[in-house]
Tab-separated table of C-alpha atoms and ligand atoms in Angstrom:
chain	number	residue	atom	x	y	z
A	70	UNK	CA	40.156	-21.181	-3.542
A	71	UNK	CA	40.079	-24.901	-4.423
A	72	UNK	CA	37.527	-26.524	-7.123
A	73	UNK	CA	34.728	-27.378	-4.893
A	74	UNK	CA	34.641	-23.468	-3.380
A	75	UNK	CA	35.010	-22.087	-6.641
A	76	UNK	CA	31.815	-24.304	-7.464
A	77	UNK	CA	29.722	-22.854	-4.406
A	78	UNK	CA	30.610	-19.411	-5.632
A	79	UNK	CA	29.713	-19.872	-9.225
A	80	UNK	CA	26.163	-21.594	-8.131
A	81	UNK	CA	25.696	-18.967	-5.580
A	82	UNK	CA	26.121	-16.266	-8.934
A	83	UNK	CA	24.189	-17.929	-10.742
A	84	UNK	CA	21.210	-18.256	-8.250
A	85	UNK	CA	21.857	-14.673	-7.368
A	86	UNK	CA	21.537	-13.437	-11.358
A	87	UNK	CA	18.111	-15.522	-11.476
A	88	UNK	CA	15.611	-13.089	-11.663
A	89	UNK	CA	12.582	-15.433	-11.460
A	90	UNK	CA	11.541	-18.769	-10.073
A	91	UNK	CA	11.948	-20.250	-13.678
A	92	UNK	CA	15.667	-19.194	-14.161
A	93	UNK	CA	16.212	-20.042	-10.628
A	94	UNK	CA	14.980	-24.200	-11.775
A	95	UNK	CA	17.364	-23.622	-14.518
A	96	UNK	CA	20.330	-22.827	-12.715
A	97	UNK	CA	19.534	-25.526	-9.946
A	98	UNK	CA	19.676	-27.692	-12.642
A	99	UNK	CA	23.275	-27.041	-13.824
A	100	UNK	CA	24.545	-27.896	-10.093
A	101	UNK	CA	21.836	-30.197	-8.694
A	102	UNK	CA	20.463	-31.541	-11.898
A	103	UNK	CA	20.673	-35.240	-13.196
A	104	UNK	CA	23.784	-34.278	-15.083
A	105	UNK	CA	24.637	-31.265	-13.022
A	106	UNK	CA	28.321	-30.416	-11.475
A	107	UNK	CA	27.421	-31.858	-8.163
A	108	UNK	CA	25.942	-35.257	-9.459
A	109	UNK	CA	28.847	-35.808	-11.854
A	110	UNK	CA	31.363	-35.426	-8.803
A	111	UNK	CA	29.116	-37.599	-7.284
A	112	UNK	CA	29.575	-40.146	-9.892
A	113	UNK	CA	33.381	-39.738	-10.039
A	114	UNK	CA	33.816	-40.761	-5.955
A	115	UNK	CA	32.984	-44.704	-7.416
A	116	UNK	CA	36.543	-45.221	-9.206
A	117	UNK	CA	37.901	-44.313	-5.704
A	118	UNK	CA	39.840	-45.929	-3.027
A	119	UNK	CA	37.246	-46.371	0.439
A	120	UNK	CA	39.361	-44.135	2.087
A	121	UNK	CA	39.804	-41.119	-0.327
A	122	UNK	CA	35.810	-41.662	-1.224
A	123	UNK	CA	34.801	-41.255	1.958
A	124	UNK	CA	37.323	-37.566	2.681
A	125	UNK	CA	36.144	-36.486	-0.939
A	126	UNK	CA	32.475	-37.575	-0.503
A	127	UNK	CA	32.145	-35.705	2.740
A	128	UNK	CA	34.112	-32.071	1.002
A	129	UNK	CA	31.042	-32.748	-2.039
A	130	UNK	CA	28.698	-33.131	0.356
A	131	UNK	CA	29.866	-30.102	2.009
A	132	UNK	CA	29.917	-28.126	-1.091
A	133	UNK	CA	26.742	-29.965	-1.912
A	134	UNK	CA	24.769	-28.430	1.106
A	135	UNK	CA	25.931	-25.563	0.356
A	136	UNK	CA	24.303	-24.823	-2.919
A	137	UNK	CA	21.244	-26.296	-1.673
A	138	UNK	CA	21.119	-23.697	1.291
A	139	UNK	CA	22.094	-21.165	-1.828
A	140	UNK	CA	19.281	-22.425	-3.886
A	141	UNK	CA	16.871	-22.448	-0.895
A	142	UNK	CA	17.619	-18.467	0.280
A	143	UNK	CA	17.043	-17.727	-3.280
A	144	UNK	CA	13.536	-19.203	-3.186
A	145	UNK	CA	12.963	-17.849	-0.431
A	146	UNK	CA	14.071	-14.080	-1.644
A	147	UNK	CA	12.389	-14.199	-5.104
A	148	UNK	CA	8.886	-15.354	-2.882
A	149	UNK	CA	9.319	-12.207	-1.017
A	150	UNK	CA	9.873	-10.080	-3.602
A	151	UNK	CA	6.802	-11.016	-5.563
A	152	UNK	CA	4.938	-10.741	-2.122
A	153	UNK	CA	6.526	-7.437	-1.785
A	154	UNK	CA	5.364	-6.655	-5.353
A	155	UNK	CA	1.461	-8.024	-4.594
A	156	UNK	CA	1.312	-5.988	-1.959
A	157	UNK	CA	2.432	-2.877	-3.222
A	158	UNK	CA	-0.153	-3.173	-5.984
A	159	UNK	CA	-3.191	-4.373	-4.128
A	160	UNK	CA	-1.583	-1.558	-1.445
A	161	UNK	CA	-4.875	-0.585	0.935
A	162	UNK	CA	-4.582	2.598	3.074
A	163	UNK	CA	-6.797	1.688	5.740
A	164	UNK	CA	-5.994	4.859	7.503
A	165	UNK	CA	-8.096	6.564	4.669
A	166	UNK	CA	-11.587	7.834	5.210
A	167	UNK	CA	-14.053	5.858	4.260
A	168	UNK	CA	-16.208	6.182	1.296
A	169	UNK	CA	-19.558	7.491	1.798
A	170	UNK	CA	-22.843	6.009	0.389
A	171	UNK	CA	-24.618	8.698	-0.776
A	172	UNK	CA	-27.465	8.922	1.478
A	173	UNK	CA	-31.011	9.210	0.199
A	174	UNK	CA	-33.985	10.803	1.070
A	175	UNK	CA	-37.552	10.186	1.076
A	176	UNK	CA	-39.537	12.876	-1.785
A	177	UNK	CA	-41.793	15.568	-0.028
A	178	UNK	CA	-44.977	13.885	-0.953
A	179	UNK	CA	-43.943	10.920	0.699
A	180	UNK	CA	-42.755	13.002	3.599
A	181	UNK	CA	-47.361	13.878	3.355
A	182	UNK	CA	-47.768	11.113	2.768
A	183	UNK	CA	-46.442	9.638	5.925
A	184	UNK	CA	-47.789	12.703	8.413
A	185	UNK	CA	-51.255	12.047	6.994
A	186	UNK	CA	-50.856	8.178	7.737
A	187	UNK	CA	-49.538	9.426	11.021
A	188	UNK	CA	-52.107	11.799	12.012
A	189	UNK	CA	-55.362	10.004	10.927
A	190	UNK	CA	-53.758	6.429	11.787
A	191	UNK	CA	-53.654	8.352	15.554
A	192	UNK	CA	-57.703	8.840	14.976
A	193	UNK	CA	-58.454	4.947	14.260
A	194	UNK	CA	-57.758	5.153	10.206
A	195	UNK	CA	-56.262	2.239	8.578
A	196	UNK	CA	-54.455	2.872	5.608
A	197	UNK	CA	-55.476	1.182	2.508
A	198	UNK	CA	-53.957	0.375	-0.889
A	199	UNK	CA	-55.396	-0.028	-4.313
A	200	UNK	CA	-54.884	-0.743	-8.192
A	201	UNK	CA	-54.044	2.550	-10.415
A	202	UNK	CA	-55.612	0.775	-13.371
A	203	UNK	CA	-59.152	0.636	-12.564
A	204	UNK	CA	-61.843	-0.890	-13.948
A	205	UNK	CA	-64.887	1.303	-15.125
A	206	UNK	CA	-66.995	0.106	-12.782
A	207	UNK	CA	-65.143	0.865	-9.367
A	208	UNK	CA	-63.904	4.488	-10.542
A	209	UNK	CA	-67.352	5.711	-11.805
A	210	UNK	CA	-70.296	3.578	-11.692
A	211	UNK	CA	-70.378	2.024	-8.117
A	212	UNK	CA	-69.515	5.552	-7.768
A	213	UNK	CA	-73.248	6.803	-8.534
A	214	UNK	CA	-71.524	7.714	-11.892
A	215	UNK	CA	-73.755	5.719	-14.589
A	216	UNK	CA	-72.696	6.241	-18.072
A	217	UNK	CA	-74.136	8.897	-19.581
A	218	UNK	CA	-73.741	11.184	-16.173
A	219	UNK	CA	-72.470	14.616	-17.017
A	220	UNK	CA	-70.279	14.600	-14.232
A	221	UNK	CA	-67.990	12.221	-15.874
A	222	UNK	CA	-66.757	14.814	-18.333
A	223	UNK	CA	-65.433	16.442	-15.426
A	224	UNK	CA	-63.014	13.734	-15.127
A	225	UNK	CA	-60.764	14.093	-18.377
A	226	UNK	CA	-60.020	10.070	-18.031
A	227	UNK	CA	-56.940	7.702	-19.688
A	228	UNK	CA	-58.330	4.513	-20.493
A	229	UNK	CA	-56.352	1.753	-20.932
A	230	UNK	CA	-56.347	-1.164	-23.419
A	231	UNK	CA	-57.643	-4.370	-22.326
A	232	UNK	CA	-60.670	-3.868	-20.976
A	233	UNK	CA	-63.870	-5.026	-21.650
A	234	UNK	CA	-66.846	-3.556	-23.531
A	235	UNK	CA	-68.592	-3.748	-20.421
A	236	UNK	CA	-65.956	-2.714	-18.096
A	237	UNK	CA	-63.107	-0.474	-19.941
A	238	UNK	CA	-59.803	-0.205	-18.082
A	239	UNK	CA	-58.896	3.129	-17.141
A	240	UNK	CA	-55.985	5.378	-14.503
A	241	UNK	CA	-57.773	5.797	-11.493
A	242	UNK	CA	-59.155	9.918	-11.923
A	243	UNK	CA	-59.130	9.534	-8.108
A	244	UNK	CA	-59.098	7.681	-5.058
A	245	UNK	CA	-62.674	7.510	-4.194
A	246	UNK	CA	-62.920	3.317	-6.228
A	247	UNK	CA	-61.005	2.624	-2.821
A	248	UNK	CA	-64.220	3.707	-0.898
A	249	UNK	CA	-66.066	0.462	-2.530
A	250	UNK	CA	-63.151	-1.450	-2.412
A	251	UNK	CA	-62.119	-1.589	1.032
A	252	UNK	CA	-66.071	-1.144	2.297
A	253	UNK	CA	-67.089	-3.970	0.373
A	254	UNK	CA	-64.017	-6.261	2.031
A	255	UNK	CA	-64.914	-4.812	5.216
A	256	UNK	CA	-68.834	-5.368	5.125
A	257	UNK	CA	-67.717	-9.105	3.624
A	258	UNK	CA	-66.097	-9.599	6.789
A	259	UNK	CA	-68.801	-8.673	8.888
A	260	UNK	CA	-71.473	-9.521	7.249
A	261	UNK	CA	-73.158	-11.959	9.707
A	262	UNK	CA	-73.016	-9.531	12.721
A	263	UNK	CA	-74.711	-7.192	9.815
A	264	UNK	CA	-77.393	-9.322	9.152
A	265	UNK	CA	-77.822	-10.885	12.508
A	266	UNK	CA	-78.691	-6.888	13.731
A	267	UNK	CA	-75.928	-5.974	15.818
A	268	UNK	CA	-73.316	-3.319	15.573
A	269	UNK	CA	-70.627	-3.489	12.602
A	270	UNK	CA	-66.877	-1.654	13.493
A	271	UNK	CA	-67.005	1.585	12.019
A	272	UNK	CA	-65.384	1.515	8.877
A	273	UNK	CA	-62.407	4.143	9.115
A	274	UNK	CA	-60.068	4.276	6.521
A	275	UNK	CA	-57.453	6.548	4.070
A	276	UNK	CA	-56.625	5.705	0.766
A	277	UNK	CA	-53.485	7.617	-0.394
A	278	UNK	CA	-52.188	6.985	-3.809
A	279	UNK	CA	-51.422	8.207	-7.592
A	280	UNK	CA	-54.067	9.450	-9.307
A	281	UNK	CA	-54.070	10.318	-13.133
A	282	UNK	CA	-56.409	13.104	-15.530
A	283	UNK	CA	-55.534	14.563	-18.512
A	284	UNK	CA	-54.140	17.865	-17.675
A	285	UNK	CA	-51.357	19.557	-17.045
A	286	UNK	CA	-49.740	22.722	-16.043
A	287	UNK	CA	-48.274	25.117	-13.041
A	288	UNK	CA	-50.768	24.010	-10.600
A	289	UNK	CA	-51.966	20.065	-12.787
A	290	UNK	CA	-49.912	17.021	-13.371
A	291	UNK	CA	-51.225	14.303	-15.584
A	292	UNK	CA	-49.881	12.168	-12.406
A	293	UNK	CA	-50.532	13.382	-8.783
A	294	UNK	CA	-51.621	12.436	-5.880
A	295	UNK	CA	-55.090	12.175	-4.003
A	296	UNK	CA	-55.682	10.825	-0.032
A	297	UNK	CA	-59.629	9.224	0.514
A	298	UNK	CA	-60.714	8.978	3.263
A	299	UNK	CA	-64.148	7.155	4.463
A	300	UNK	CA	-65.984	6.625	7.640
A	301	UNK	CA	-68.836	4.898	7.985
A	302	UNK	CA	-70.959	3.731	11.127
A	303	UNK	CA	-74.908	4.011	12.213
A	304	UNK	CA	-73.857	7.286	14.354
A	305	UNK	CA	-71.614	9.430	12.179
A	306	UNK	CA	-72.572	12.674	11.369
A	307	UNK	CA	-71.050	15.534	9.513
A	308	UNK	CA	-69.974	17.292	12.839
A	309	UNK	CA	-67.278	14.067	13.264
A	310	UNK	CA	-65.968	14.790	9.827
A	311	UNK	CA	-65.452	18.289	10.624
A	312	UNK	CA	-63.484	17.732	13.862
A	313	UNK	CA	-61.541	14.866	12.583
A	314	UNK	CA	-60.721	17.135	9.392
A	315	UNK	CA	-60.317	20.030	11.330
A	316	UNK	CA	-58.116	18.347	14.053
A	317	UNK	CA	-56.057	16.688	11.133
A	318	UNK	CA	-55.332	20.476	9.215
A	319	UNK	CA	-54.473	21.933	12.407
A	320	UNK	CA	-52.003	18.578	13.388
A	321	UNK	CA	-50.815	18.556	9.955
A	322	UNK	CA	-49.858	22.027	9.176
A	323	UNK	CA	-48.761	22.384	13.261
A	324	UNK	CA	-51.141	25.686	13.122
A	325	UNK	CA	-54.220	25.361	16.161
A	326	UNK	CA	-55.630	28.501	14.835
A	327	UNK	CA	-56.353	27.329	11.362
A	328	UNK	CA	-59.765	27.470	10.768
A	329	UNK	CA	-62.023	25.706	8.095
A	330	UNK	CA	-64.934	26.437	5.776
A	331	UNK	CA	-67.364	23.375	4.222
A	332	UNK	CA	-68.482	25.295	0.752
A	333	UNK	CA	-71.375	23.859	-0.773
A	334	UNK	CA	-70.187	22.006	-3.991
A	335	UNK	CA	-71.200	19.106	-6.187
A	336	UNK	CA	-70.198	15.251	-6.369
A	337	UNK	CA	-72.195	12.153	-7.641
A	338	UNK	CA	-70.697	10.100	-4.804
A	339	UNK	CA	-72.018	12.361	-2.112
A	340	UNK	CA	-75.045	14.415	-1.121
A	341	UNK	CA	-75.052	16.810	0.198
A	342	UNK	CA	-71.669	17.842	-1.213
A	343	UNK	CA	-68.638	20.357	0.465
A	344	UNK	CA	-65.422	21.591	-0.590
A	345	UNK	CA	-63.153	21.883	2.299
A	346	UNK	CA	-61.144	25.934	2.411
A	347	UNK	CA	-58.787	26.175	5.028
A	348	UNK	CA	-57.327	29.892	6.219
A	349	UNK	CA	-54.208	30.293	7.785
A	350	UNK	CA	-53.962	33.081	10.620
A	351	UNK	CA	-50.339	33.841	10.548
A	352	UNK	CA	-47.840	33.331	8.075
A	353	UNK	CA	-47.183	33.877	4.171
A	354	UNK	CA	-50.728	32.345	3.358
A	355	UNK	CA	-52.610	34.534	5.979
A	356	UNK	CA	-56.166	35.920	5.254
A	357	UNK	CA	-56.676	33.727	2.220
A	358	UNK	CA	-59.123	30.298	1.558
A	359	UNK	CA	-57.440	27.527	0.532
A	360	UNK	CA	-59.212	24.726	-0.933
A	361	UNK	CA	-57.728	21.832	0.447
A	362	UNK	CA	-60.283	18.402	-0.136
A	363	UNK	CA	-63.322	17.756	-1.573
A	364	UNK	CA	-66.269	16.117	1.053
A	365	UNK	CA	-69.705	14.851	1.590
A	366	UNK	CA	-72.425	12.789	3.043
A	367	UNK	CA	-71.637	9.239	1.378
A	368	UNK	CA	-74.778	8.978	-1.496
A	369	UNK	CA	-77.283	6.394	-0.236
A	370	UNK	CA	-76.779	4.808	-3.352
A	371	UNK	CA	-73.019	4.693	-2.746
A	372	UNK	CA	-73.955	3.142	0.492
A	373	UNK	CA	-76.205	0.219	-1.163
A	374	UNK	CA	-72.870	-0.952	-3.575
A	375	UNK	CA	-70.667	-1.544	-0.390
A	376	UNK	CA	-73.472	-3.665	0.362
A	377	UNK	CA	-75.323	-1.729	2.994
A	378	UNK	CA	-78.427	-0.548	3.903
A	379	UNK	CA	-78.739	3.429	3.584
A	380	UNK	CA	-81.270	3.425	6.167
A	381	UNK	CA	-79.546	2.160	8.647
A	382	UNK	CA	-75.608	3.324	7.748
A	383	UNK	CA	-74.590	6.907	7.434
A	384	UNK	CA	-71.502	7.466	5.841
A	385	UNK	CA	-68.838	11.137	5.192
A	386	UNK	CA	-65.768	10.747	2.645
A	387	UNK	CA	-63.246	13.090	1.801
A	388	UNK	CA	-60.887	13.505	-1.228
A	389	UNK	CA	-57.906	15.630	-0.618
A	390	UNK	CA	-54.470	16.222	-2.576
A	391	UNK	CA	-51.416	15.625	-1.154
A	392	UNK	CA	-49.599	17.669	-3.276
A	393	UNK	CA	-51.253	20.926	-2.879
A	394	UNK	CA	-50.329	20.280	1.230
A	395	UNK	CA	-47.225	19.778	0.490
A	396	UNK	CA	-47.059	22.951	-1.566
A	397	UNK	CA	-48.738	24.867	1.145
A	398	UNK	CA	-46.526	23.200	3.712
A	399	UNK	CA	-43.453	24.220	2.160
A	400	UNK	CA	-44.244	27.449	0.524
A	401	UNK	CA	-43.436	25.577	-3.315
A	402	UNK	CA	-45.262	27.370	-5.829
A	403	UNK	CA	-44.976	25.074	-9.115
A	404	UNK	CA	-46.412	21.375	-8.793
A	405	UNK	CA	-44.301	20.578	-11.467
A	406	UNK	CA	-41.176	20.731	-9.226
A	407	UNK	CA	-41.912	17.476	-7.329
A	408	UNK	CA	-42.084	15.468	-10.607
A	409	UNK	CA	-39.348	16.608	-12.452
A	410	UNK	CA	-36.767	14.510	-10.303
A	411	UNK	CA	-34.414	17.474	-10.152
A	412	UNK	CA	-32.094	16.645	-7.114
A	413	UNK	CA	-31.350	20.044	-5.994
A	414	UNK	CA	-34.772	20.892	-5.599
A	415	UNK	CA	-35.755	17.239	-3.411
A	416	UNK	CA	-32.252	17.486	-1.869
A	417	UNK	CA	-34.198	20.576	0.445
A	418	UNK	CA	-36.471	18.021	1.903
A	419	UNK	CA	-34.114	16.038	3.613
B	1497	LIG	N1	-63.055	12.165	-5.663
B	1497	LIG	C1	-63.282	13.587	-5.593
B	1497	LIG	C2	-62.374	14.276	-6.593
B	1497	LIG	O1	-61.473	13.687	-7.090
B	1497	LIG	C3	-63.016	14.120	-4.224
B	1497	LIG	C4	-64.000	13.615	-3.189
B	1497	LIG	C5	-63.733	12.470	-2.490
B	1497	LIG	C6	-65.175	14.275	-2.947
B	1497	LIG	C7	-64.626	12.014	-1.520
B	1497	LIG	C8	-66.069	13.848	-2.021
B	1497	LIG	C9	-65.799	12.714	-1.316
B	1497	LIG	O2	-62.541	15.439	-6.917
């Protein structure tokens, strides 16, 4: 082996030991570098003869191209390796299975919530929304529910800070303030037909929503839920509240033998005044009355705060509770169950 193969060998160690791209520089450096092996021959060729350069300039160069191709697979290999390396650690199987999102599910209530919007949207009823803090005024007094009326105890009420002396700030007891709210927007709207004599569109509309007392066991929840529902026109009678009730029980609880009861009861907002029982004729409720909503004849004086004249507009509401259907629907016996946020127990609904 002469002096210049003996060279190519040694780089081609050297390059081989370098186990990184920074040794690697360093070695290149020793052969290829300013002062390297291959430079200093370089610099030897001048004291030459012409002929003898050129024969021993062309065996450097030789020897010269082949470090370089040395140095160059090198590269090349330590590259590799740390792709190798990258991969391996950011390795992705994408034969796998993918990874599930849990899927969610929407909470009984809401599932009653949705059939009554359903069912009564099918019967002309817009749905409307409203504030859970309420003002004084809207829960109880437009309400035919002045101050000192007893039936205001029956309402054990949280009131809220930042009201006015006037108007305290309260948790809606139910959803009946959405009676005055959404007439009074809708009697805004039509006020000149109104006045001008001709015929107003009905007013037909539910109100679900929270609702809040203080109370609470098996069967009360300082929280639940309540669904209004109002109807007012110059030719509604309490017959049209009993079919679209009666139609809406039977659509609602998929049951066309239900039947329904209108017990005589009591409410400021409404005269005269019903409780709505429903009986099942099959199944694990059979035989028994259910009370399901309270009802009644809008109160003429109910009537004149939506800005209407009680001689002329007739009006029914109803008050019913989500919940208990939603009990009844699916045979739950504690209320508490659908508050509690237990996922094995809402898991059921989906
Ligand atoms: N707001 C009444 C309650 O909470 C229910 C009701 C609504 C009664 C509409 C009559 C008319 O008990």
């Amino acid at each position: 082996m002469n002096e210049l193969e003996a060279l190519v060998r040694s780089a081609q160690t050297s390059f081989a030991d370098a186990a990184t791209p920074a040794d690697l520089e360093n070695a290149k450096a020793l052969f290829l570098g300013k002062s390297g092996r291959i430079t200093e021959l370089m610099k030897g060729l001048a004291a030459l003869p012409v002929e003898e350069k050129k024969t021993r300039g062309a065996v450097i160069n030789t020897a010269k191209q082949a470090i370089e191709a040395a140095l160059n697979a090198r590269r090349q290999a330590l590259a590799d390796e740390e792709l190798d390396r990258q991969l391996k650690a950011e390795a992705l199987d994408v034969s796998l299975p993918g990874r599930r999102r849990g899927e969610g599910g929407l909470h009984p209530v809401s599932l009653t919530l949705e059939r009554i919007e359903g069912i009564f949207g099918s019967m002309g009823f817009v749905v409307a929304d409203g504030p859970e803090i309420e003002t004084d005024w809207f829960n109880f007094t437009a309400l035919n529910t002045p101050e000192d009326h007893p039936a205001r105890s029956m309402h054990d009420t949280f009131y809220v800070e930042g009201g006015s002396e006037a108007s305290p700030l309260l948790l809606r007891t139910h959803t009946s303030p959405m009676q005055i709210r959404h007439a009074v927007q809708h009697v805004k709207r039509y006020r000149a037909l109104i006045d001008a004599g001709q015929a107003m569109p009905e007013i037909r509309v539910i109100a679900p929503g929270r609702t809040y007392r203080v109370d609470s066991d098996a069967t009360h929840s300082p929280m639940f839920h309540q669904c209004e529902g109002l109807w007012v026109g110059e030719n509604v009678s309490f017959k049209d509240l009993k079919v679209v009730f009666t139609d809406f029980c039977r659509a609602f609880f998929e049951s066309d033998d239900l039947v329904l009861r209108f017990r005589p009861s009591f409410f400021p907002f409404t005269e005269p005044s019903a409780e709505i029982d429903i009986q099942f004729q099959s199944g694990p409720n059979a035989g028994h009355w259910l009370e399901v909503s309270g009802a009644g004849q809008v109160h003429p004086n109910v009537i004149r705060n939506m800005g209407l004249d009680p001689e002329r507009f007739i009006g029914f509401a109803f008050g019913m509770g989500p919940d208990r259907l939603t009990m009844l629907r699916y045979g739950v016996n504690d209320l508490r169950l659908f508050f509690d946020g237990d996922i094995r127990f809402l898991r059921q609904f989906q």
